[in-house]
C-alpha angles and dihedrals in degrees: 000000000000106000100156116041127181116201122191112223129184103164095263122130090245094053088050089053090050090050092053089053091049092050092048091049092048090051090055095046098037089242134139131241129219113196110211127197121183130203120200124231118277113241133173121209114199118173110220092022090132090078098047135053117225127171103226096171094100092048092049091046090052091048092049091048091051091049091049090052090049091050090050090053092047091052091047089053090048090052090051092048091049091050091051088051090053098255143101128229140184119227132222131187117202108195130201098016138109108259098250093046091049093051091049091047091051092048089054094046094053094037092240122192096196136030119207122191143150120263091236131018135172094288127094132343094286131228134264097277107359134034114256094250093050089049091050092051091049091049096050107039136073091201122100111263125205109203114197121202 
């Protein structure tokens, strides 16, 4: 039924819970799980920058390096959680993308047939019932979405 599951992970307790659900579901269906973490684009806002010239490339490169290292740690933790739950996952880091767009991009790339994610993560203030990223994924995909709370 669900042979190719994408699970959004961000290091939060709720995304870990969602990952455990994805791994358990994959074990029952004989499917595989791809844990996806997304890092947003690095931007620098400097009021008055129109009158000065600053080379921000080194700053942006350092920010991107730190985010890549954080993503690597999140995926390593996800691999450990999956192993403890009795499963195996593959990991994917989508860089320079809003979270929902990155999850949807990953789902398309791996030809997923289910997206699993937590109802709230570490991003944004959230919404009344669902986190803003979960709501965005639901609004922009035709795939089934399992939202874990």
